[in-house]
Amino acid sequence: MNGRMLCPVPPMGWNSWNTFYNQINEELIRTTADAMLEKGLLSAGYRYLIVDDCWALKERDARGRLTPDPEKFPRGMKVVADYVHAKGLKFGLYGCCGVRTCAGFPGSFEHEFQDAAQFADWGVDYLKYDNCHRPGSVPSHILYRRMAMALRSTGRDIVFAACQWGTENVHEWIRSTGAQTFRSTVDIQDSWKSIETIALSQLDRQVSAPGCFHDMDILVAGMYGGGMNPETSMGGCTDEEYRTHFVLWAMLGSPLMIGCDIRTMPEKTRTLLTNPALIAVNQDPECRSCYKVAVYGHPDAFVLVKPLCNGEYAIGFFNFGEASTSMTLNFWDIGLSVVSGHGLRLYDCLTNQDMGTVTELLAPEVAAHGCKIYRCGIVKA
Ligand code: GLA
């Protein structure tokens, strides 16, 4: 690998689970790969195309191998991976550390090295590795260390995305397994309540540093209550809520995995998901965590501050309340007193406008379930 890091910044891509559930097949993956290029997602940074659960047959073959379901993938997985690679994308697949996957397909327990070799053979570049049907006798960290080692033994660059759901203090030990990402929350649903719950659970739990990232789950932005997954589909969110969702995942340094049908997504979804200023915050090379600043008089609102490279900052205002609110951030609270003689030059990442220089405080009006996000440089006032 010549000293190259597999995930210097959070990985970005698309995952089949949220919208397509068990309705996956070669045609879906091919047309989605096409759309990733046609809709400008690859050029925005979305590189991984991930086939989630339900791709295999219910039983291993006579030699103990995982077998792609011939009705869904009649020409096998290598053909699919080859197509994805020919587009300049990376191919991701799903597995599980238990005896069965969450949807009841064969898991990799006691087959780790055999399956890793198989994945490498097919050309897999990313393995999402779930946490269902685990034998009680083996601790979680052993099972994740095991598959990490199996993948490393193949000699192929395969991102190891541990899907551990944030249990058993995973944030304390996951880096030691060698994983590049780890699911740190429960499964997301296409509702504001779910977005809010996941975001709040991660404010003090960010593990963002080059090489390994906490994964807040697949994005629901653009689903609008659709899709075939009864576990995810929940009535949907407003455009404002999807925007706040994407800004939170960007600020908090989560991998950005799109979960809607990108082939038919509306232009407003495409514009949000490819916003270069938001993606730059998520992909900032320093990968620093955010800190939270409370907003006086507004228990449901908070500000997140994330130091970026080039001496800049991202500052996000989030209103989880039910009414539009003017949120005041005193710069004193982030280290910038009036006597410093400095202010912040602001760039609004959502409207893509320079806002000039501001000193002392900022008090934007933020809609219910809405947000504002600025990229800021420090300047002499
Ligand atoms: C778990 C994971 C989901 C998805 C399903 C598939 O619930 O957390 O992201 O992969 O399994 O069965």
Short mmCIF file of C-alpha atoms in Angstrom, two decimals, residues 1-333:
data_model
loop_
_atom_site.label_atom_id
_atom_site.label_comp_id
_atom_site.label_asym_id
_atom_site.label_seq_id
_atom_site.Cartn_x
_atom_site.Cartn_y
_atom_site.Cartn_z
CA MET A 1 0.00 0.00 0.00
CA ASN A 2 3.04 2.27 0.09
CA GLY A 3 1.97 4.21 3.17
CA ARG A 4 -1.36 5.14 1.62
CA MET A 5 -4.34 5.42 3.92
CA LEU A 6 -7.56 3.69 2.84
CA CYS A 7 -9.88 6.33 4.31
CA PRO A 8 -8.08 9.59 5.06
CA VAL A 9 -11.53 11.26 5.09
CA PRO A 10 -15.06 9.78 5.52
CA PRO A 11 -16.03 7.53 2.59
CA MET A 12 -18.91 8.68 0.35
CA GLY A 13 -21.21 6.59 -1.81
CA TRP A 14 -24.60 4.97 -2.25
CA ASN A 15 -26.17 2.01 -0.43
CA SER A 16 -29.10 -0.12 -1.57
CA TRP A 17 -30.73 -0.76 1.83
CA ASN A 18 -32.87 2.28 2.61
CA THR A 19 -34.82 2.29 -0.63
CA PHE A 20 -34.45 -1.16 -2.17
CA TYR A 21 -34.39 -3.52 0.83
CA ASN A 22 -34.41 -7.06 -0.66
CA GLN A 23 -35.41 -5.86 -4.15
CA ILE A 24 -31.85 -5.71 -5.45
CA ASN A 25 -30.47 -7.08 -8.70
CA GLU A 26 -27.80 -6.61 -11.33
CA GLU A 27 -29.93 -4.22 -13.36
CA LEU A 28 -30.49 -1.94 -10.36
CA ILE A 29 -26.78 -1.82 -9.62
CA ARG A 30 -25.86 -1.14 -13.25
CA THR A 31 -28.40 1.65 -13.69
CA THR A 32 -27.43 3.14 -10.33
CA ALA A 33 -23.77 3.08 -11.34
CA ASP A 34 -24.71 4.90 -14.56
CA ALA A 35 -26.68 7.48 -12.56
CA MET A 36 -23.76 8.11 -10.20
CA LEU A 37 -21.86 9.45 -13.17
CA GLU A 38 -24.72 11.09 -15.06
CA LYS A 39 -25.98 12.98 -12.00
CA GLY A 40 -22.52 14.24 -11.07
CA LEU A 41 -22.33 12.21 -7.87
CA LEU A 42 -18.98 10.61 -8.64
CA SER A 43 -17.43 13.94 -9.48
CA ALA A 44 -18.83 15.32 -6.19
CA GLY A 45 -16.96 12.54 -4.33
CA TYR A 46 -19.50 9.66 -4.07
CA ARG A 47 -17.32 6.75 -5.04
CA TYR A 48 -18.61 3.59 -3.29
CA LEU A 49 -21.63 1.71 -4.63
CA ILE A 50 -22.72 -0.71 -1.91
CA VAL A 51 -24.98 -3.73 -2.22
CA ASP A 52 -26.50 -4.30 1.22
CA ASP A 53 -28.16 -7.41 2.70
CA CYS A 54 -30.22 -9.98 0.68
CA TRP A 55 -27.80 -10.54 -2.20
CA ALA A 56 -26.94 -14.17 -1.34
CA LEU A 57 -28.71 -17.50 -1.36
CA LYS A 58 -30.01 -18.68 2.00
CA GLU A 59 -27.41 -21.47 2.18
CA ARG A 60 -23.73 -21.80 1.35
CA ASP A 61 -22.75 -24.13 -1.51
CA ALA A 62 -21.24 -27.61 -1.07
CA ARG A 63 -17.79 -26.08 -0.62
CA GLY A 64 -19.03 -23.70 2.03
CA ARG A 65 -18.99 -20.66 -0.24
CA LEU A 66 -21.41 -17.74 -0.24
CA THR A 67 -23.42 -17.76 -3.46
CA PRO A 68 -25.11 -14.73 -5.03
CA ASP A 69 -28.83 -15.34 -5.59
CA PRO A 70 -29.01 -16.33 -9.29
CA GLU A 71 -32.38 -14.66 -9.73
CA LYS A 72 -30.98 -11.32 -8.60
CA PHE A 73 -27.42 -11.66 -9.85
CA PRO A 74 -27.56 -14.28 -12.63
CA ARG A 75 -24.01 -13.62 -13.79
CA GLY A 76 -22.50 -13.55 -10.29
CA MET A 77 -20.86 -10.74 -8.38
CA LYS A 78 -17.63 -10.33 -10.30
CA VAL A 79 -19.54 -9.16 -13.37
CA VAL A 80 -21.31 -6.57 -11.23
CA ALA A 81 -18.05 -5.41 -9.64
CA ASP A 82 -16.41 -5.20 -13.08
CA TYR A 83 -19.21 -2.97 -14.35
CA VAL A 84 -18.94 -0.72 -11.31
CA HIS A 85 -15.15 -0.53 -11.68
CA ALA A 86 -15.39 0.28 -15.38
CA LYS A 87 -17.33 3.38 -14.38
CA GLY A 88 -14.52 4.50 -12.09
CA LEU A 89 -16.50 3.58 -8.98
CA LYS A 90 -15.69 1.24 -6.08
CA PHE A 91 -17.79 -1.81 -5.27
CA GLY A 92 -19.14 -2.54 -1.79
CA LEU A 93 -20.86 -5.62 -0.42
CA TYR A 94 -22.57 -6.59 2.85
CA GLY A 95 -21.70 -9.36 5.31
CA CYS A 96 -22.29 -10.14 8.96
CA CYS A 97 -20.18 -11.31 11.91
CA GLY A 98 -22.86 -13.68 13.19
CA VAL A 99 -24.12 -16.99 11.84
CA ARG A 100 -26.83 -15.20 9.85
CA THR A 101 -27.22 -11.70 8.49
CA CYS A 102 -29.99 -9.51 9.88
CA ALA A 103 -32.28 -10.61 7.04
CA GLY A 104 -31.45 -14.30 7.59
CA PHE A 105 -28.80 -14.97 4.94
CA PRO A 106 -25.53 -16.76 5.79
CA GLY A 107 -23.19 -14.81 8.08
CA SER A 108 -19.42 -15.09 8.10
CA PHE A 109 -18.91 -16.50 11.60
CA GLU A 110 -16.16 -19.15 11.37
CA HIS A 111 -15.97 -18.51 7.62
CA GLU A 112 -14.19 -15.16 7.88
CA PHE A 113 -11.02 -15.95 5.93
CA GLN A 114 -12.86 -17.95 3.28
CA ASP A 115 -15.38 -15.15 2.74
CA ALA A 116 -12.75 -12.41 2.75
CA ALA A 117 -10.84 -14.28 0.04
CA GLN A 118 -14.08 -14.65 -1.92
CA PHE A 119 -14.86 -10.93 -1.61
CA ALA A 120 -11.35 -10.03 -2.78
CA ASP A 121 -11.75 -12.41 -5.71
CA TRP A 122 -14.97 -10.74 -6.82
CA GLY A 123 -13.31 -7.32 -6.63
CA VAL A 124 -14.97 -6.01 -3.49
CA ASP A 125 -13.51 -2.68 -2.28
CA TYR A 126 -15.72 -2.13 0.78
CA LEU A 127 -17.31 -4.56 3.21
CA LYS A 128 -20.20 -3.48 5.43
CA TYR A 129 -20.07 -5.98 8.29
CA ASP A 130 -23.20 -6.28 10.41
CA ASN A 131 -23.83 -7.39 13.97
CA CYS A 132 -26.81 -9.81 13.90
CA HIS A 133 -27.07 -13.41 15.16
CA ARG A 134 -23.77 -13.33 16.99
CA PRO A 135 -22.76 -16.35 19.00
CA GLY A 136 -22.94 -15.24 22.65
CA SER A 137 -19.62 -16.87 23.45
CA VAL A 138 -17.42 -14.56 21.35
CA PRO A 139 -17.12 -10.85 22.24
CA SER A 140 -17.86 -8.26 19.60
CA HIS A 141 -14.32 -6.88 19.46
CA ILE A 142 -12.92 -10.35 18.68
CA LEU A 143 -15.34 -10.84 15.79
CA TYR A 144 -14.52 -7.45 14.27
CA ARG A 145 -10.78 -7.96 14.76
CA ARG A 146 -11.13 -11.29 13.05
CA MET A 147 -12.76 -10.02 9.85
CA ALA A 148 -10.44 -7.01 9.79
CA MET A 149 -7.52 -9.41 9.81
CA ALA A 150 -9.12 -11.67 7.22
CA LEU A 151 -9.60 -8.71 4.88
CA ARG A 152 -6.04 -7.52 5.46
CA SER A 153 -4.78 -11.04 4.68
CA THR A 154 -6.18 -10.81 1.13
CA GLY A 155 -3.74 -8.09 0.11
CA ARG A 156 -6.59 -6.15 -1.52
CA ASP A 157 -7.56 -2.67 -0.36
CA ILE A 158 -10.97 -3.31 1.21
CA VAL A 159 -12.58 -0.68 3.40
CA PHE A 160 -13.87 -2.41 6.53
CA ALA A 161 -17.15 -0.79 7.57
CA ALA A 162 -18.08 -2.29 10.92
CA CYS A 163 -21.85 -2.03 11.36
CA GLN A 164 -21.85 -2.33 15.13
CA TRP A 165 -24.77 0.02 16.02
CA GLY A 166 -22.91 1.88 18.78
CA THR A 167 -23.21 -0.87 21.41
CA GLU A 168 -20.62 -2.24 23.86
CA ASN A 169 -18.65 1.03 23.95
CA VAL A 170 -17.60 0.39 20.36
CA HIS A 171 -16.16 3.91 20.02
CA GLU A 172 -13.51 2.98 22.61
CA TRP A 173 -12.13 -0.09 20.84
CA ILE A 174 -13.10 -0.04 17.18
CA ARG A 175 -10.03 1.86 16.02
CA SER A 176 -7.91 -0.93 17.46
CA THR A 177 -9.56 -3.47 15.14
CA GLY A 178 -8.34 -1.69 12.03
CA ALA A 179 -11.86 -0.82 10.78
CA GLN A 180 -12.24 2.32 8.66
CA THR A 181 -15.79 3.14 9.76
CA PHE A 182 -18.20 1.87 12.38
CA ARG A 183 -21.94 2.33 12.71
CA SER A 184 -22.36 4.17 15.97
CA THR A 185 -26.15 4.40 16.10
CA VAL A 186 -29.38 2.48 15.69
CA ASP A 187 -30.82 2.12 12.18
CA ILE A 188 -32.06 5.34 10.61
CA GLN A 189 -35.65 5.83 9.48
CA ASP A 190 -37.10 8.32 7.02
CA SER A 191 -38.47 10.66 9.70
CA TRP A 192 -37.37 13.83 11.48
CA LYS A 193 -37.62 12.05 14.85
CA SER A 194 -35.02 9.50 13.74
CA ILE A 195 -32.66 12.15 12.35
CA GLU A 196 -32.94 14.14 15.58
CA THR A 197 -32.38 11.09 17.82
CA ILE A 198 -29.31 9.95 15.89
CA ALA A 199 -27.76 13.43 15.73
CA LEU A 200 -28.25 14.11 19.46
CA SER A 201 -26.78 10.72 20.35
CA GLN A 202 -23.56 11.57 18.52
CA LEU A 203 -22.76 15.07 19.78
CA ASP A 204 -20.51 13.72 22.55
CA ARG A 205 -19.53 10.57 20.72
CA GLN A 206 -17.71 11.69 17.61
CA VAL A 207 -14.76 9.56 16.57
CA SER A 208 -13.46 11.55 13.68
CA ALA A 209 -9.83 11.23 12.80
CA PRO A 210 -8.15 10.20 9.56
CA GLY A 211 -8.40 6.44 9.16
CA CYS A 212 -11.59 5.64 11.15
CA PHE A 213 -14.96 7.37 11.35
CA HIS A 214 -18.21 6.99 13.27
CA ASP A 215 -21.00 6.20 10.81
CA MET A 216 -24.40 7.74 11.57
CA ASP A 217 -26.08 5.46 8.98
CA ILE A 218 -27.26 5.84 5.40
CA LEU A 219 -28.80 9.19 4.44
CA VAL A 220 -32.56 9.37 4.05
CA ALA A 221 -32.44 12.71 2.21
CA GLY A 222 -34.56 12.53 -0.94
CA MET A 223 -36.65 9.50 0.09
CA TYR A 224 -39.83 11.51 0.81
CA GLY A 225 -41.50 8.50 2.42
CA GLY A 226 -40.91 6.25 -0.60
CA GLY A 227 -38.89 3.11 -1.08
CA MET A 228 -39.57 -0.58 -0.52
CA ASN A 229 -38.05 -0.93 2.91
CA PRO A 230 -40.73 -1.24 5.59
CA GLU A 231 -38.05 -0.78 8.29
CA THR A 232 -36.85 2.58 6.93
CA SER A 233 -39.86 4.07 5.18
CA MET A 234 -41.66 6.30 7.67
CA GLY A 235 -43.61 9.04 5.95
CA GLY A 236 -40.63 11.16 5.03
CA CYS A 237 -39.36 14.63 5.91
CA THR A 238 -39.66 18.17 4.61
CA ASP A 239 -36.98 19.73 2.41
CA GLU A 240 -35.88 21.82 5.41
CA GLU A 241 -35.46 18.66 7.50
CA TYR A 242 -33.50 16.82 4.79
CA ARG A 243 -31.20 19.85 4.50
CA THR A 244 -30.59 19.89 8.26
CA HIS A 245 -29.98 16.11 8.15
CA PHE A 246 -27.33 16.43 5.45
CA VAL A 247 -25.64 19.40 7.16
CA LEU A 248 -25.49 17.47 10.46
CA TRP A 249 -23.96 14.38 8.84
CA ALA A 250 -21.48 16.64 7.03
CA MET A 251 -20.53 18.60 10.16
CA LEU A 252 -20.28 15.55 12.43
CA GLY A 253 -17.90 13.80 10.04
CA SER A 254 -20.08 10.79 9.22
CA PRO A 255 -19.55 8.82 6.01
CA LEU A 256 -22.02 10.15 3.44
CA MET A 257 -23.91 7.21 1.94
CA ILE A 258 -26.89 8.19 -0.17
CA GLY A 259 -29.98 6.05 0.39
CA CYS A 260 -32.57 7.37 -2.06
CA ASP A 261 -33.13 6.22 -5.65
CA ILE A 262 -30.60 8.44 -7.38
CA ARG A 263 -31.94 7.50 -10.82
CA THR A 264 -35.18 9.34 -10.17
CA MET A 265 -34.25 11.82 -7.43
CA PRO A 266 -35.53 15.38 -7.88
CA GLU A 267 -33.08 18.14 -8.82
CA LYS A 268 -33.38 19.70 -5.34
CA THR A 269 -32.07 16.46 -3.80
CA ARG A 270 -29.20 16.30 -6.27
CA THR A 271 -28.30 19.93 -5.53
CA LEU A 272 -28.27 19.28 -1.79
CA LEU A 273 -26.24 16.07 -1.98
CA THR A 274 -23.65 17.59 -4.30
CA ASN A 275 -23.28 20.95 -2.51
CA PRO A 276 -19.50 21.48 -2.73
CA ALA A 277 -19.25 23.70 0.36
CA LEU A 278 -20.99 21.10 2.55
CA ILE A 279 -18.96 18.24 1.10
CA ALA A 280 -15.77 20.21 1.76
CA VAL A 281 -16.74 20.47 5.44
CA ASN A 282 -17.30 16.71 5.64
CA GLN A 283 -14.15 15.88 3.69
CA ASP A 284 -11.91 18.35 5.49
CA PRO A 285 -8.45 16.73 5.71
CA GLU A 286 -8.05 17.53 9.41
CA CYS A 287 -11.19 15.48 10.28
CA ARG A 288 -11.75 17.31 13.55
CA SER A 289 -14.77 16.73 15.78
CA CYS A 290 -17.29 19.51 16.41
CA TYR A 291 -17.88 21.07 19.77
CA LYS A 292 -21.30 22.24 20.88
CA VAL A 293 -22.22 25.71 22.14
CA ALA A 294 -25.55 26.02 23.96
CA VAL A 295 -27.81 28.91 22.95
CA TYR A 296 -29.15 30.93 25.87
CA GLY A 297 -32.93 30.68 26.22
CA HIS A 298 -33.28 27.99 23.54
CA PRO A 299 -32.97 24.46 24.95
CA ASP A 300 -33.81 22.91 21.57
CA ALA A 301 -31.20 24.87 19.64
CA PHE A 302 -27.41 24.59 19.56
CA VAL A 303 -24.39 25.66 17.59
CA LEU A 304 -21.69 23.28 16.34
CA VAL A 305 -18.18 24.51 15.63
CA LYS A 306 -15.68 22.48 13.63
CA PRO A 307 -12.11 23.65 13.07
CA LEU A 308 -11.11 23.12 9.42
CA CYS A 309 -7.84 23.19 7.52
CA ASN A 310 -6.34 26.52 6.36
CA GLY A 311 -7.15 28.07 9.74
CA GLU A 312 -10.87 28.16 8.99
CA TYR A 313 -13.96 26.98 10.85
CA ALA A 314 -17.41 25.67 10.00
CA ILE A 315 -20.12 27.06 12.26
CA GLY A 316 -23.58 25.48 12.13
CA PHE A 317 -26.75 26.75 13.83
CA PHE A 318 -29.36 24.04 14.45
CA ASN A 319 -32.92 24.57 15.63
CA PHE A 320 -34.62 21.32 16.72
CA GLY A 321 -37.52 23.30 18.18
CA GLU A 322 -40.99 23.67 16.71
CA ALA A 323 -40.84 27.43 15.99
CA SER A 324 -38.50 29.66 14.02
CA THR A 325 -35.93 31.23 16.34
CA SER A 326 -33.26 33.89 16.35
CA MET A 327 -30.15 32.12 17.66
CA THR A 328 -27.36 34.25 19.12
CA LEU A 329 -23.78 33.06 19.09
CA ASN A 330 -21.43 35.34 21.03
CA PHE A 331 -17.99 34.99 19.49
CA TRP A 332 -16.54 35.20 23.00
CA ASP A 333 -17.87 31.63 23.47
#
